[in-house]
Short mmCIF file of C-alpha atoms in Angstrom, two decimals:
data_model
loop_
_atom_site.label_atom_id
_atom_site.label_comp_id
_atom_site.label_asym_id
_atom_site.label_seq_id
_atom_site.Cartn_x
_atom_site.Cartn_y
_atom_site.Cartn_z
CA UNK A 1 -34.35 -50.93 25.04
CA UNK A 2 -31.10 -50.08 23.47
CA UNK A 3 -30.04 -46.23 22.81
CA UNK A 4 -26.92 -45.37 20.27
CA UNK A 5 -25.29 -42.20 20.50
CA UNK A 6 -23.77 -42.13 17.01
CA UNK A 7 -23.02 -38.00 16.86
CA UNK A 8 -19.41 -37.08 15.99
CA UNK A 9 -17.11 -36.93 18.65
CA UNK A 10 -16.88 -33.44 20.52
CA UNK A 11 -13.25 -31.80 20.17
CA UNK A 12 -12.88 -32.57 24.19
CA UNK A 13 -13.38 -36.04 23.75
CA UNK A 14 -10.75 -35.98 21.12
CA UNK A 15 -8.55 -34.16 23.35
CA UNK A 16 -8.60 -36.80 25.60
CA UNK A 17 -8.16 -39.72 23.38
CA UNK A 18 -5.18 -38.12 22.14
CA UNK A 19 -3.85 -37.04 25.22
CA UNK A 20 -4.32 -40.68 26.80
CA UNK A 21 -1.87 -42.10 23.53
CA UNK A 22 0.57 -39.02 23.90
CA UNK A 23 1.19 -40.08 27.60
CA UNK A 24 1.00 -43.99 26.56
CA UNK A 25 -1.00 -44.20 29.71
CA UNK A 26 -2.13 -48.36 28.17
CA UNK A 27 1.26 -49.47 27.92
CA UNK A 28 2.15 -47.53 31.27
CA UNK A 29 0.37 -49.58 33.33
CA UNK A 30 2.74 -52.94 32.10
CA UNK A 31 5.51 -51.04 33.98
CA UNK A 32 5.93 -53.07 36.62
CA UNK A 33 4.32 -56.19 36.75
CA UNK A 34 4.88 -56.81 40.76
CA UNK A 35 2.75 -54.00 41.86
CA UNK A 36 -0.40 -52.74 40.41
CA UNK A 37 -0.40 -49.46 41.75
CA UNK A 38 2.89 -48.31 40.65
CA UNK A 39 3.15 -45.72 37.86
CA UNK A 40 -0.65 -45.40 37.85
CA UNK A 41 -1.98 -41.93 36.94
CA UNK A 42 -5.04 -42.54 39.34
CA UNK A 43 -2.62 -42.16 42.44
CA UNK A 44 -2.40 -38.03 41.70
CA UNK A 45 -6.08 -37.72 41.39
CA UNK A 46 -6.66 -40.68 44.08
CA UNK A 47 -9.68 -39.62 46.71
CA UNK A 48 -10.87 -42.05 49.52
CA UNK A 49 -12.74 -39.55 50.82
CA UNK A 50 -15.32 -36.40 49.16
CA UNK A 51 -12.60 -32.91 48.25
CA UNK A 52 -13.77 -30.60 51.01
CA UNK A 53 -15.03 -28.37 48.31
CA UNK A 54 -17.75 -30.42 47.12
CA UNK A 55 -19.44 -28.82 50.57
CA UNK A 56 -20.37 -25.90 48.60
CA UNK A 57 -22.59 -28.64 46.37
CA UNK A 58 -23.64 -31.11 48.42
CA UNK A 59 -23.88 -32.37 51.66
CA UNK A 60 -20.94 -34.95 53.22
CA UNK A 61 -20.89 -37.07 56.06
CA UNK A 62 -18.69 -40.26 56.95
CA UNK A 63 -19.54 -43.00 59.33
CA UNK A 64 -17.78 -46.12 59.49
CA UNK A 65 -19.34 -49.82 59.28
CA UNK A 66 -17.76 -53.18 59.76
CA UNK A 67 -14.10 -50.80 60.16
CA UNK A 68 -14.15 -49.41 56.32
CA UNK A 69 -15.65 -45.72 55.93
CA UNK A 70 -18.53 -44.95 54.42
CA UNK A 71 -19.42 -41.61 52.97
CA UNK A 72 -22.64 -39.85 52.33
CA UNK A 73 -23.70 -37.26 49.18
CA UNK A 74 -26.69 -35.54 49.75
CA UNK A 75 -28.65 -32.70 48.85
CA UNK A 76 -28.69 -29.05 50.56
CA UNK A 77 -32.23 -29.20 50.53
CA UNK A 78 -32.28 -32.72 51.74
CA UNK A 79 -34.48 -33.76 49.16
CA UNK A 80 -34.51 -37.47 48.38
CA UNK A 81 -35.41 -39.02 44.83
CA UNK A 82 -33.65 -42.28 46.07
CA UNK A 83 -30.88 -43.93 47.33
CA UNK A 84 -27.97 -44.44 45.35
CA UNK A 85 -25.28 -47.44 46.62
CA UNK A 86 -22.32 -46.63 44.49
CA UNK A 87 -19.03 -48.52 44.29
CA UNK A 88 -16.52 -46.86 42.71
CA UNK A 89 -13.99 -48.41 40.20
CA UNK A 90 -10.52 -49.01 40.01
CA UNK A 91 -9.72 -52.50 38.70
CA UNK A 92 -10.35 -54.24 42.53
CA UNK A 93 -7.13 -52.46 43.45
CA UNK A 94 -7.34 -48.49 43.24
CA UNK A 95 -9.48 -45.89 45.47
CA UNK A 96 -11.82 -43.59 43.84
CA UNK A 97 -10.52 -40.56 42.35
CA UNK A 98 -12.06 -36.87 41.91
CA UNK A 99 -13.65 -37.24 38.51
CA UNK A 100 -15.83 -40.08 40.85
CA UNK A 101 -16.95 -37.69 43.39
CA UNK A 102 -17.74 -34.69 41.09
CA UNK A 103 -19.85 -37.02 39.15
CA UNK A 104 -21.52 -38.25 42.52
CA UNK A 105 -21.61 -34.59 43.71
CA UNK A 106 -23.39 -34.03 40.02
CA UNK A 107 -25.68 -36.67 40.46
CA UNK A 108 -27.03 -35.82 43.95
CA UNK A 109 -27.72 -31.90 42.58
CA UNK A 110 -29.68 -33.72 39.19
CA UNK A 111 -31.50 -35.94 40.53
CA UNK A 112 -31.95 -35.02 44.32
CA UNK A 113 -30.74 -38.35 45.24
CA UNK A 114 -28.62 -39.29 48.30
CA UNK A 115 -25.54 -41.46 47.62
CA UNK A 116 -23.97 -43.92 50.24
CA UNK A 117 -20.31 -44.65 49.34
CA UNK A 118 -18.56 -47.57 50.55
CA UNK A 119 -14.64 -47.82 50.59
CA UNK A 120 -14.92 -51.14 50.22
CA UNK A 121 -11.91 -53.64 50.57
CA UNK A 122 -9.60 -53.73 47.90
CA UNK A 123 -6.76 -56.33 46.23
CA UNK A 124 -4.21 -57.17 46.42
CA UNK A 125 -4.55 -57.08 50.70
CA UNK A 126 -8.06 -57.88 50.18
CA UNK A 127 -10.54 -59.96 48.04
CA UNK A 128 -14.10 -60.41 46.34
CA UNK A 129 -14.66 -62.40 49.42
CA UNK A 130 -13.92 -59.48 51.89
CA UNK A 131 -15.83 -57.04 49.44
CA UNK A 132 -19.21 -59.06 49.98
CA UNK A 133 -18.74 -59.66 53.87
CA UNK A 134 -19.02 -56.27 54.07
CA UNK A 135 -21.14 -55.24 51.45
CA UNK A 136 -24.86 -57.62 52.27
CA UNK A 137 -24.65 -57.00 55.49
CA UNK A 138 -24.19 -53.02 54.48
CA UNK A 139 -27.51 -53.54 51.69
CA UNK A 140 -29.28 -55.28 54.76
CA UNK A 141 -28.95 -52.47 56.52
CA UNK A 142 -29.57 -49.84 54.07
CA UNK A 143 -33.07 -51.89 53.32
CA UNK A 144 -34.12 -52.36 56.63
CA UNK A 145 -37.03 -50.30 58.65
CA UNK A 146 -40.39 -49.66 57.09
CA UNK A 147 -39.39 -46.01 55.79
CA UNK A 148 -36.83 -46.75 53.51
CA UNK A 149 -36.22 -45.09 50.74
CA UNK A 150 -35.92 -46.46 47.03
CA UNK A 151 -32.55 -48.10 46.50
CA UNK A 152 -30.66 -48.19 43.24
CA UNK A 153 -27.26 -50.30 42.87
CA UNK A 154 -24.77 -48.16 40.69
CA UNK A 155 -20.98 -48.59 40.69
CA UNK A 156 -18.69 -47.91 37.36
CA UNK A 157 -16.07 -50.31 36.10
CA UNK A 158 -14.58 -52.53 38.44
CA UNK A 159 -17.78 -51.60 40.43
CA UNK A 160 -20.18 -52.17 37.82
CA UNK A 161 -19.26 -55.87 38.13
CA UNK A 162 -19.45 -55.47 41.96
CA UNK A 163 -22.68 -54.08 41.59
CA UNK A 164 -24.44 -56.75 39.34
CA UNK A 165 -23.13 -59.42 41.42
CA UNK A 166 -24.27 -57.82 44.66
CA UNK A 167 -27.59 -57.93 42.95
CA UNK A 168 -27.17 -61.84 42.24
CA UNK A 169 -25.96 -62.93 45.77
CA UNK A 170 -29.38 -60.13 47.07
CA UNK A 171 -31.71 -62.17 44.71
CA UNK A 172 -30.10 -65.77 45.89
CA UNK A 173 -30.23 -64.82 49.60
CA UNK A 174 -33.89 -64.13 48.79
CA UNK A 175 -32.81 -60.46 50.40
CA UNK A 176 -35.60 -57.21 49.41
CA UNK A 177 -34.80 -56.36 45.76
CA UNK A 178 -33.19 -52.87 44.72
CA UNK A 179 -35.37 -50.85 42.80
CA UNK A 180 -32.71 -51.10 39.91
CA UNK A 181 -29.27 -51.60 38.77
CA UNK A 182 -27.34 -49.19 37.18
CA UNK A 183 -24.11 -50.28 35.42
CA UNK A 184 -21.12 -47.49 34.25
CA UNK A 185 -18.58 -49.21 31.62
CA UNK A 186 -18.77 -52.41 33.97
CA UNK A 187 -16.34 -54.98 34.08
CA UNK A 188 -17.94 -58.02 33.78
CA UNK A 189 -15.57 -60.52 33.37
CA UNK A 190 -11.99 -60.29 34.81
CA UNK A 191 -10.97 -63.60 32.71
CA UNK A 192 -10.45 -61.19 29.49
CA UNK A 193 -11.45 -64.22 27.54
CA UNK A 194 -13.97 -62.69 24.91
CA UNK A 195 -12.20 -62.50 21.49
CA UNK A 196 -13.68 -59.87 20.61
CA UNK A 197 -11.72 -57.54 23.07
CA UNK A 198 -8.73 -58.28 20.89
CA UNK A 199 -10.99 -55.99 18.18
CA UNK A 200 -11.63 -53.30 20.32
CA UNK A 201 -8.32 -53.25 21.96
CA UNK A 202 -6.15 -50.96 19.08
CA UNK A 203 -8.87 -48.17 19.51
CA UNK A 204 -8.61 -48.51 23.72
CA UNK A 205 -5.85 -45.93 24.77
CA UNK A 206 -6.84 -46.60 28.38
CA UNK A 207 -7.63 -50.07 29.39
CA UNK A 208 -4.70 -52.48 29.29
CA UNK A 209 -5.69 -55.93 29.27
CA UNK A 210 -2.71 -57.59 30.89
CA UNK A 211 -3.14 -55.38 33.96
CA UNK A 212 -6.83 -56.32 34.05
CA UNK A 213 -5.80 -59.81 33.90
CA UNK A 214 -3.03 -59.26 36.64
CA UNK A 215 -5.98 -57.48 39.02
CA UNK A 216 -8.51 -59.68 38.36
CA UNK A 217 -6.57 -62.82 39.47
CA UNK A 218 -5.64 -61.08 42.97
CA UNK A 219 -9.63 -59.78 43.19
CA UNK A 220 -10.51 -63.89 42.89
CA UNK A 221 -7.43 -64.57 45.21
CA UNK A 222 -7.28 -68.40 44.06
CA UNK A 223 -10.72 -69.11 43.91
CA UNK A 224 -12.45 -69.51 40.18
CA UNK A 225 -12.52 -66.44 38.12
CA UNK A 226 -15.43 -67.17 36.33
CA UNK A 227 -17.31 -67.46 39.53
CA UNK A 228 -20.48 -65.19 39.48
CA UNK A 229 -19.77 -63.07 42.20
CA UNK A 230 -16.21 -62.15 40.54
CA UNK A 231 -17.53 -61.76 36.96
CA UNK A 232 -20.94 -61.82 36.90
CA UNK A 233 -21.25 -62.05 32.89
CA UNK A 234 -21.29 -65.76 33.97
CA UNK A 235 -24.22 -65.70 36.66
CA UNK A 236 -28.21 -65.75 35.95
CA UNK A 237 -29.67 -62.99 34.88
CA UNK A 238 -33.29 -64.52 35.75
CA UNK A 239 -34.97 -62.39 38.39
CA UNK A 240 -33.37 -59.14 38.35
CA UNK A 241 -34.71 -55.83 38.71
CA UNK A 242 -34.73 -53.18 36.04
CA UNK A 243 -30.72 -52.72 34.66
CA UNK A 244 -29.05 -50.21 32.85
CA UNK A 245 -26.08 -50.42 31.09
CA UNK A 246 -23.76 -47.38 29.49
CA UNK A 247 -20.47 -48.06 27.39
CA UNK A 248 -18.38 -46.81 24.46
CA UNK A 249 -17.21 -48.34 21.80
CA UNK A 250 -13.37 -47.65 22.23
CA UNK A 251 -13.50 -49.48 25.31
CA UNK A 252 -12.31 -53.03 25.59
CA UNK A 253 -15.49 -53.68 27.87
CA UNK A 254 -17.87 -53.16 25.65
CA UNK A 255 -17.32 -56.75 24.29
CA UNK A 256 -18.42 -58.36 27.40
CA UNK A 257 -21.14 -55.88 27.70
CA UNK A 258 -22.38 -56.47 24.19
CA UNK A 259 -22.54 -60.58 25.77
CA UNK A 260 -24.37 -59.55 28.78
CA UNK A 261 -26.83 -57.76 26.19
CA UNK A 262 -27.40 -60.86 24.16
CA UNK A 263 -27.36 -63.02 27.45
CA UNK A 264 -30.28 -60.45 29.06
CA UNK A 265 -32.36 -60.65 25.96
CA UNK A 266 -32.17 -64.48 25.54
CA UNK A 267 -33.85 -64.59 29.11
CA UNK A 268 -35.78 -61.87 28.40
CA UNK A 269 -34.67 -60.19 31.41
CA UNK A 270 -34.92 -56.47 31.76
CA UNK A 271 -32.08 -54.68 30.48
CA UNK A 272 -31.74 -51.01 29.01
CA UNK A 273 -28.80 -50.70 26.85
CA UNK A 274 -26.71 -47.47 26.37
CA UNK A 275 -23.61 -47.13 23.65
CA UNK A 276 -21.76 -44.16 23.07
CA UNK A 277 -20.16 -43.84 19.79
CA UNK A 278 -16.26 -43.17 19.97
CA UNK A 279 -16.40 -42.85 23.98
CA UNK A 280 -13.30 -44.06 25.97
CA UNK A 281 -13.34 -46.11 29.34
CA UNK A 282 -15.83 -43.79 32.51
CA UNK A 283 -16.15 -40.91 29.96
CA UNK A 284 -19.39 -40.46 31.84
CA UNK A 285 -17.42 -38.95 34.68
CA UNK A 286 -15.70 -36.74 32.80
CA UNK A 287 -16.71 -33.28 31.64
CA UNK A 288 -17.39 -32.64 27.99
CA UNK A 289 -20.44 -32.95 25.70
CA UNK A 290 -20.90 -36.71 25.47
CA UNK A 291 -20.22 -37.16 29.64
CA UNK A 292 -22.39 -34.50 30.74
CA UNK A 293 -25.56 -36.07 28.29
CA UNK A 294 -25.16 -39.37 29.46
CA UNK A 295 -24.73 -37.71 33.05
CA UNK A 296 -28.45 -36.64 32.34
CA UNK A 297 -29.44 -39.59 31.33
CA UNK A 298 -28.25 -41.29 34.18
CA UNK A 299 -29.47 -38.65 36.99
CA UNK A 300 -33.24 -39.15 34.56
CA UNK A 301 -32.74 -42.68 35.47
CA UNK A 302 -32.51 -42.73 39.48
CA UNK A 303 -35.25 -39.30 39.81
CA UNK A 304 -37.35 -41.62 37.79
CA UNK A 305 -37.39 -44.40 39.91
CA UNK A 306 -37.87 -42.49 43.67
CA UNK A 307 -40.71 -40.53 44.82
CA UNK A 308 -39.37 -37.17 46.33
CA UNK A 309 -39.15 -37.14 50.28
CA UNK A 310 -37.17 -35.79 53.12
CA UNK A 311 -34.47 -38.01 53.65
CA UNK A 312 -34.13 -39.81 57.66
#
């Protein structure tokens, strides 16, 4: 299934776009090529860990597993739809940020869901391999005892990638399937070799493609970037569950993701396709008209899925 949201562009979304030029927040992140973090815009709205405020919303809780925190959304009423695994974004080397939790905090009140969410090792200290040691033996967990709830994979960006190759190394390891995957402007390939990024790249004012390169080579920390489990455009797409996929067309990712389309629907593999007309990089978690419909398309998405129940 593919969906095309071809409307004109609100006047918030062009806001944005133009504000992301005026501040030349692209070319801001070549600054300094030692450090990937320097300079970025994502360290004044950087959040670890839910805003306090989002208690009004939604239930929070934080528990720790294998050292690394792990945070819990749920709703007041403690209905549960399903279970939502999210891994944020951030290029493998920043935290999540507010526009993340609002949009988890969003979710949880749509949909009814509960979200677990991981701070999950990060580059440059860390890499894919650290990631994955502590992210099966967190989806073992999460599908074990005979009670448990659906479970959808979700993650944007950088996490998008993580997400669909968590679901590769669950279907290799022969682990219980999630119920489906659900993929926010993902990331699939931190080579950066499609040349059809080039393109897309003049009508990008967010993603910069050197720094992508820069993170993705610390994320695979020597090993081979085209591996599956560090971009999974290049793993097998046979035996999946249901996936979803949302991008926009002024975002540099949406060449890969138009690949993974073409790849799904060679192998006939189940794969609903979302493209947003004129949308920048995780508009979804943003607030204006285009975010907040594809907001209810993805909260449609994970009620569909669960069968409402009081959450353990």
């Amino acid at each position: 299934m593919i969906f095309r949201y071809t409307g004109a562009p609100s006047l918030n979304s062009l806001v944005l776009e133009k504000m992301l030029w005026a501040v030349r927040f692209k070319e801001s992140q070549e600054t300094d090529k030692q450090s990937f973090r320097s300079r970025d815009y994502s360290k004044s709205i950087s959040s670890p860990s839910p805003p306090e405020h989002l208690r009004r919303r939604v239930d929070l809780s934080r528990s720790e597993f294998a050292g690394r925190a792990i945070h819990r959304l749920s709703h007041k009423e403690g209905r549960c739809s399903s279970l939502v695994l999210f891994l944020h974004g951030g290029s493998y080397v920043l935290n999540a940020t507010h526009p993340h939790w609002r949009f988890l905090a969003s979710l949880v009140e749509r949909s009814g869901c509960t979200v677990i969410a991981p701070d999950y090792p990060l580059a440059p200290e860390n890499s894919y391999v650290d990631a994955f040691r502590m992210l099966v033996p967190l989806y073992r967990e999460l599908m074990s005892g005979e009670n448990r709830q659906n479970i959808i994979l979700m993650g944007d960006s950088a996490g998008g990638g993580l997400t669909l190759g968590l679901a590769m190394m669950v279907r290799d390891e022969k682990l219980p399937q999630p119920d489906a995957i659900v993929m926010l402007s993902p990331w699939l390939d931190v080579t950066m070799s499609n040349p059809h990024i080039e393109e897309i790249d003049h009508a990008d004012p967010f993603l910069n493609v050197g720094a992508l390169i820069r993170a993705g080579k610390a994320w695979a920390d020597g090993a081979n970037p085209r591996k599956p489990l560090i971009s999974p455009l290049y793993g097998k797409v046979d035996g999946l569950p249901p996936m979803h996929l949302f991008i926009g067309t002024k975002d540099i990712l949406a060449a890969d993701c138009r690949r993974f389309r073409g790849i799904c629907a060679a192998a006939k593999a189940r794969l609903a396709y979302y493209e947003f007309e004129n949308m920048v990089h995780d508009w979804m978690l943003l607030d204006f008209k285009e975010a907040r419909m594809a907001a209810k398309q993805i909260a449609a998405i994970v009620a569909g899925i669960g069968h409402p129940e009081t959450c353990e």
